[in-house]
Short mmCIF file of C-alpha atoms in Angstrom, two decimals:
data_model
loop_
_atom_site.label_atom_id
_atom_site.label_comp_id
_atom_site.label_asym_id
_atom_site.label_seq_id
_atom_site.Cartn_x
_atom_site.Cartn_y
_atom_site.Cartn_z
CA MET A 68 89.22 85.51 145.03
CA ILE A 69 91.73 84.16 142.88
CA ASP A 70 90.14 81.43 141.88
CA ALA A 71 86.75 84.18 141.00
CA ILE A 72 89.62 85.96 138.76
CA ALA A 73 91.88 82.96 137.46
CA ARG A 74 89.50 80.18 136.58
CA ASP A 75 91.90 78.71 133.94
CA ARG A 76 88.15 78.22 131.44
CA VAL A 77 87.90 78.61 127.84
CA LEU A 78 85.18 80.77 126.60
CA VAL A 79 82.88 79.65 124.46
CA SER A 80 83.19 82.42 122.09
CA THR A 81 87.24 81.18 121.97
CA ARG A 82 85.49 77.66 121.17
CA ILE A 83 83.01 79.08 118.90
CA VAL A 84 85.13 80.87 116.87
CA ALA A 85 88.25 77.58 116.96
CA VAL A 86 85.21 75.09 115.28
CA ALA A 87 84.81 77.67 112.79
CA ILE A 88 87.85 77.74 111.63
CA VAL A 89 88.98 74.59 111.54
CA PRO A 90 86.79 73.55 107.92
CA PHE A 91 88.85 76.47 106.50
CA LEU A 92 92.22 75.16 107.67
CA VAL A 93 91.06 71.19 106.45
CA VAL A 94 89.78 72.50 103.08
CA ALA A 95 92.85 74.53 102.79
CA ALA A 96 95.13 71.56 103.91
CA VAL A 97 93.42 69.44 101.19
CA LEU A 98 93.43 71.69 97.93
CA LEU A 99 97.35 72.32 98.81
CA PHE A 100 98.41 68.67 99.21
CA ALA A 101 96.32 67.10 96.70
CA PHE A 102 95.79 69.70 93.73
CA PRO A 103 99.47 71.31 94.40
CA THR A 104 99.71 72.09 90.64
CA ARG A 105 96.03 73.58 90.46
CA THR A 106 96.18 76.22 92.53
CA GLY A 107 95.61 78.80 90.05
CA GLU A 108 92.19 77.96 89.89
CA LEU A 109 91.01 75.94 92.97
CA PHE A 110 93.08 77.94 95.64
CA ALA A 111 93.50 82.14 96.39
CA TRP A 112 96.71 82.16 93.95
CA ALA A 113 99.29 80.18 91.52
CA ILE A 114 101.72 78.62 93.88
CA ASP A 115 104.89 77.43 91.90
CA PRO A 116 106.60 75.11 92.87
CA PRO A 117 104.93 72.80 94.63
CA LEU A 118 106.89 72.59 97.37
CA SER A 119 105.91 75.82 98.44
CA ALA A 120 101.98 75.01 98.65
CA TYR A 121 103.12 71.38 101.01
CA MET A 122 105.07 74.26 103.15
CA LEU A 123 101.88 76.42 103.58
CA GLY A 124 99.77 73.15 103.57
CA SER A 125 101.85 71.91 106.45
CA ALA A 126 101.44 75.00 108.67
CA TYR A 127 97.96 74.42 108.39
CA VAL A 128 97.47 70.52 109.43
CA GLY A 129 99.19 71.62 112.85
CA GLY A 130 96.64 74.24 112.70
CA VAL A 131 93.55 72.29 112.08
CA TRP A 132 94.96 70.08 115.26
CA PHE A 133 95.74 72.56 117.21
CA PHE A 134 91.96 74.36 116.77
CA VAL A 135 90.39 71.72 117.18
CA ARG A 136 91.71 70.78 120.58
CA VAL A 137 91.15 74.31 121.82
CA ALA A 138 87.31 73.75 121.13
CA MET A 139 87.87 70.44 123.29
CA ALA A 140 89.92 72.03 126.12
CA ARG A 141 88.73 72.35 129.64
CA GLN A 142 91.45 74.85 130.77
CA TRP A 143 92.89 77.78 128.92
CA HIS A 144 96.70 77.77 129.72
CA ARG A 145 97.14 74.40 127.78
CA VAL A 146 95.94 76.82 124.38
CA LYS A 147 96.96 80.50 125.02
CA HIS A 148 100.81 80.33 123.98
CA GLY A 149 99.37 79.05 120.43
CA PHE A 150 97.35 82.95 119.89
CA PRO A 151 100.37 84.97 119.99
CA ALA A 152 101.49 82.91 117.05
CA VAL A 153 98.53 82.73 115.14
CA VAL A 154 97.85 86.41 115.56
CA VAL A 155 101.19 86.51 114.17
CA PHE A 156 101.00 84.55 110.96
CA ALA A 157 98.08 85.41 110.22
CA GLY A 158 98.40 88.88 110.71
CA ALA A 159 101.75 88.52 108.58
CA LEU A 160 99.62 86.58 105.54
CA LEU A 161 97.19 89.41 105.46
CA VAL A 162 100.60 92.02 104.85
CA ALA A 163 101.74 89.94 102.23
CA THR A 164 98.51 89.67 100.55
CA LEU A 165 97.78 93.33 100.49
CA LEU A 166 101.47 93.97 99.02
CA HIS A 167 100.93 91.10 96.39
CA LEU A 168 97.22 91.71 95.25
CA ASP A 169 98.19 91.26 91.45
CA ARG A 170 99.39 87.75 92.03
CA PHE A 171 95.68 86.55 93.23
CA SER A 172 92.93 84.52 91.70
CA ALA A 173 89.85 86.45 90.64
CA ASN A 174 88.21 83.64 92.28
CA LEU A 175 85.81 82.59 95.60
CA SER A 176 88.71 81.09 96.93
CA PHE A 177 90.43 84.61 96.76
CA VAL A 178 87.36 86.26 98.37
CA VAL A 179 87.57 83.65 101.46
CA TRP A 180 91.27 84.15 101.54
CA LEU A 181 91.11 87.66 102.22
CA ILE A 182 87.96 87.42 104.37
CA LEU A 183 89.23 85.50 106.50
CA TYR A 184 93.02 86.74 106.90
CA ALA A 185 91.62 90.49 107.03
CA THR A 186 89.70 89.13 110.00
CA THR A 187 91.71 86.22 111.93
CA PRO A 188 94.28 87.95 113.34
CA PHE A 189 92.14 90.74 115.34
CA VAL A 190 89.44 87.95 116.23
CA VAL A 191 91.80 85.77 117.58
CA ALA A 192 94.29 88.88 119.35
CA ALA A 193 90.24 89.85 120.73
CA LEU A 194 89.64 86.39 122.03
CA ALA A 195 93.33 86.32 123.77
CA TRP A 196 92.40 89.54 125.28
CA ALA A 197 89.24 88.64 126.46
CA GLN A 198 91.07 85.28 127.83
CA ARG A 199 93.72 86.68 129.68
CA ARG A 200 92.95 86.50 132.98
CA GLU A 201 91.72 82.78 133.06
CA ASP A 202 95.73 82.15 133.56
CA PRO A 203 98.18 84.67 134.44
CA GLY A 204 100.50 82.42 133.55
CA ALA A 205 103.06 79.86 135.79
CA ARG A 206 104.62 82.84 137.65
CA ASP A 207 102.36 84.98 138.82
CA GLY A 208 99.54 82.71 140.18
CA GLY A 209 98.01 80.67 137.19
CA SER A 210 96.85 77.20 137.26
CA THR A 211 99.40 74.22 137.33
CA ASP A 212 97.58 70.59 136.85
CA ALA A 213 98.46 68.04 139.57
CA GLY A 214 101.26 66.33 138.74
CA ASP A 215 102.28 68.72 136.15
CA TRP A 216 106.31 69.07 134.87
CA ARG A 217 107.91 71.41 135.35
CA ILE A 218 110.49 71.92 132.21
CA PRO A 219 114.58 72.33 133.34
CA ALA A 220 115.89 75.89 132.37
CA PRO A 221 118.55 74.72 130.05
CA ALA A 222 116.02 72.71 127.57
CA ARG A 223 113.14 75.85 127.82
CA TRP A 224 116.37 78.21 126.71
CA VAL A 225 117.51 75.99 124.13
CA LEU A 226 114.08 75.76 122.36
CA ILE A 227 113.69 79.84 122.79
CA VAL A 228 116.95 79.75 121.41
CA VAL A 229 115.71 77.69 118.21
CA GLY A 230 112.57 79.79 118.46
CA LEU A 231 114.58 82.94 118.03
CA ALA A 232 116.51 81.31 115.44
CA ALA A 233 113.55 80.42 113.56
CA LEU A 234 111.53 83.79 113.72
CA GLY A 235 114.75 85.42 112.92
CA THR A 236 114.39 83.43 109.74
CA GLY A 237 111.17 84.00 108.82
CA ALA A 238 111.16 88.14 109.58
CA ALA A 239 114.35 87.95 107.22
CA LEU A 240 112.32 86.19 104.45
CA PHE A 241 109.22 88.16 105.04
CA VAL A 242 111.61 91.60 104.94
CA ALA A 243 113.81 90.88 102.36
CA PRO A 244 112.10 88.73 100.27
CA ASP A 245 113.89 89.46 97.08
CA PHE A 246 116.94 88.62 98.32
CA ALA A 247 115.51 84.93 99.97
CA VAL A 248 114.72 84.54 96.30
CA GLY A 249 118.11 83.73 95.23
CA VAL A 250 119.17 81.72 97.81
CA TRP A 251 116.11 79.76 99.63
CA ALA A 252 116.77 76.00 98.94
CA TRP A 253 113.58 76.19 96.27
CA GLU A 254 112.68 78.51 93.83
CA LEU A 255 110.44 81.25 95.25
CA THR A 256 108.72 84.57 94.52
CA PRO A 257 108.21 87.40 96.94
CA LEU A 258 105.05 86.21 97.58
CA THR A 259 106.09 83.15 98.56
CA ALA A 260 109.14 83.93 100.14
CA GLN A 261 106.57 85.77 102.77
CA VAL A 262 103.78 83.29 103.38
CA THR A 263 107.16 80.86 104.00
CA GLY A 264 108.60 83.61 106.51
CA ALA A 265 104.97 83.12 108.07
CA VAL A 266 105.39 79.74 108.32
CA LEU A 267 108.32 79.79 110.19
CA SER A 268 107.04 82.37 112.19
CA LEU A 269 105.07 80.21 114.36
CA THR A 270 107.43 77.85 115.62
CA GLY A 271 109.51 81.49 116.78
CA VAL A 272 106.57 82.46 118.14
CA VAL A 273 105.30 79.55 120.55
CA ASN A 274 108.36 78.76 121.82
CA LEU A 275 109.02 82.33 123.10
CA GLY A 276 106.06 81.81 125.55
CA MET A 277 108.75 79.97 127.49
CA VAL A 278 110.43 82.57 128.29
CA ARG A 279 107.81 83.05 130.91
CA ASP A 280 106.00 79.72 131.33
CA ASP A 281 108.11 76.09 132.46
CA ARG A 282 105.07 74.23 132.58
CA TRP A 283 104.56 71.49 129.65
CA SER A 284 101.08 71.59 130.11
CA SER A 285 100.90 74.60 128.62
CA PHE A 286 102.90 73.88 125.50
CA ARG A 287 101.81 69.82 124.97
CA ILE A 288 99.11 70.04 122.66
CA LEU A 289 101.46 73.18 120.66
CA PHE A 290 104.11 70.79 119.94
CA GLN A 291 102.07 68.07 119.13
CA ALA A 292 100.88 70.58 116.45
CA GLN A 293 104.17 71.36 115.79
CA LEU A 294 105.35 67.63 115.41
CA ILE A 295 102.56 67.17 113.06
CA SER A 296 103.37 70.09 111.03
CA LEU A 297 107.16 68.65 110.81
CA VAL A 298 105.97 65.49 109.57
CA ALA A 299 104.16 66.93 107.14
CA ILE A 300 107.01 68.99 105.66
CA ALA A 301 109.31 66.23 105.72
CA ALA A 302 106.94 64.41 103.27
CA SER A 303 106.36 67.10 101.58
CA VAL A 304 110.27 67.75 100.82
CA ILE A 305 110.37 63.55 100.20
CA ALA A 306 107.15 64.01 97.65
CA ALA A 307 108.71 67.17 95.91
CA TRP A 308 112.27 66.69 96.08
CA GLY A 309 112.73 67.54 92.51
CA ASP A 310 111.99 71.02 93.50
CA LEU A 311 114.97 71.56 95.83
CA ARG A 312 117.95 73.69 94.27
CA TRP A 313 121.26 71.55 94.52
CA ASP A 314 123.15 74.38 93.57
CA ARG A 315 122.33 76.64 96.41
CA PRO A 316 124.22 76.73 99.94
CA ALA A 317 120.69 76.79 101.76
CA THR A 318 119.55 73.62 100.53
CA PRO A 319 121.80 70.92 102.74
CA PHE A 320 121.04 73.67 105.47
CA PHE A 321 117.46 73.35 105.62
CA LEU A 322 117.34 69.68 105.17
CA ALA A 323 119.40 69.25 108.53
CA LEU A 324 117.30 71.94 110.26
CA VAL A 325 114.04 69.63 109.06
CA ALA A 326 115.62 66.29 110.22
CA ALA A 327 117.26 68.04 113.43
CA ALA A 328 113.69 69.96 114.47
CA LEU A 329 111.57 66.89 113.55
CA VAL A 330 114.14 64.07 115.61
CA GLY A 331 114.66 66.69 118.88
CA TYR A 332 110.93 67.71 119.07
CA ALA A 333 110.02 64.19 119.09
CA ALA A 334 112.76 63.24 121.89
CA PHE A 335 111.96 66.53 123.85
CA THR A 336 108.04 65.37 123.70
CA VAL A 337 108.76 62.24 124.86
CA TRP A 338 111.21 62.92 127.41
CA CYS A 339 108.44 65.26 128.82
CA GLU A 340 105.74 62.87 128.83
CA LEU A 341 107.73 60.30 130.35
CA ALA A 342 108.64 62.80 132.92
CA THR A 343 105.18 64.03 133.67
CA ARG A 344 104.04 60.73 134.15
CA GLN A 345 107.02 59.99 136.80
CA GLU A 346 105.97 63.04 138.20
CA GLY A 347 101.92 62.35 138.75
CA THR A 348 102.56 58.67 139.91
CA ALA A 349 104.79 60.47 142.51
CA THR A 350 102.06 63.57 143.41
CA VAL A 351 99.71 60.41 143.54
CA ARG A 352 102.33 58.41 146.07
CA ASP A 353 102.49 61.34 148.14
CA LEU A 354 98.75 62.00 148.89
CA PRO A 355 98.06 61.70 152.02
CA THR A 356 95.55 58.27 152.94
CA THR A 357 92.44 58.03 155.48
CA GLY A 358 90.67 55.52 157.15
#
């Protein structure tokens, strides 16, 4: 009976939506990284300085990896924790758009932007709801891969605290963008402050999934996506070094956080992968033999 309810499958509708989203993310990332000074004509609105464009583009690069893996995934539990993060991110961008409609360009890119963010949070939320029984969670009899590694509680809680900090910072940028304009590491407008806050929310929401799920297989793809985004952010900071405001205390703090996150997430991912291999080897060794 449990197998009939929780088969840990990715529904066809979920795959179709994932495939449909990827091209938009690719195009947006290319425009933001390749033409950061022409966003007013090529993108949905004029983003200045380029570092703000790069930050949004970094989120899209990680999103490309995530949705490609959703389209290819055989098990729902491997990608499910990314869906709430996408809902929060896309919902925040929808609200920011409606609050700052006067800042957007009257072009095709804005029409596409508006349609995407008016629909994506609701479509992704509906898919997550439709998939909810496919994997009820590690603590409620959800699917577990053979040889899957359980993330130790201390490591999980460190990441949960990191997620809460990222979510709190993102919420502060979103709720109080006028304050953020004067203190952030580079020049922001109220709109780009809220967009940056939405980007930071992604890490926060993903990491909160560890409160009830300790399976590394549930977070492997998501941490890969976050690492890709962090590499893009680090490269963006180097490329737009001149955009940083060194007269603001937030600048060295932001740079330290990016460096710590990049090293920490990479080390954690390698650690989990090595532990998973050891767990899988031990599982195979302990299997009964026949003959």
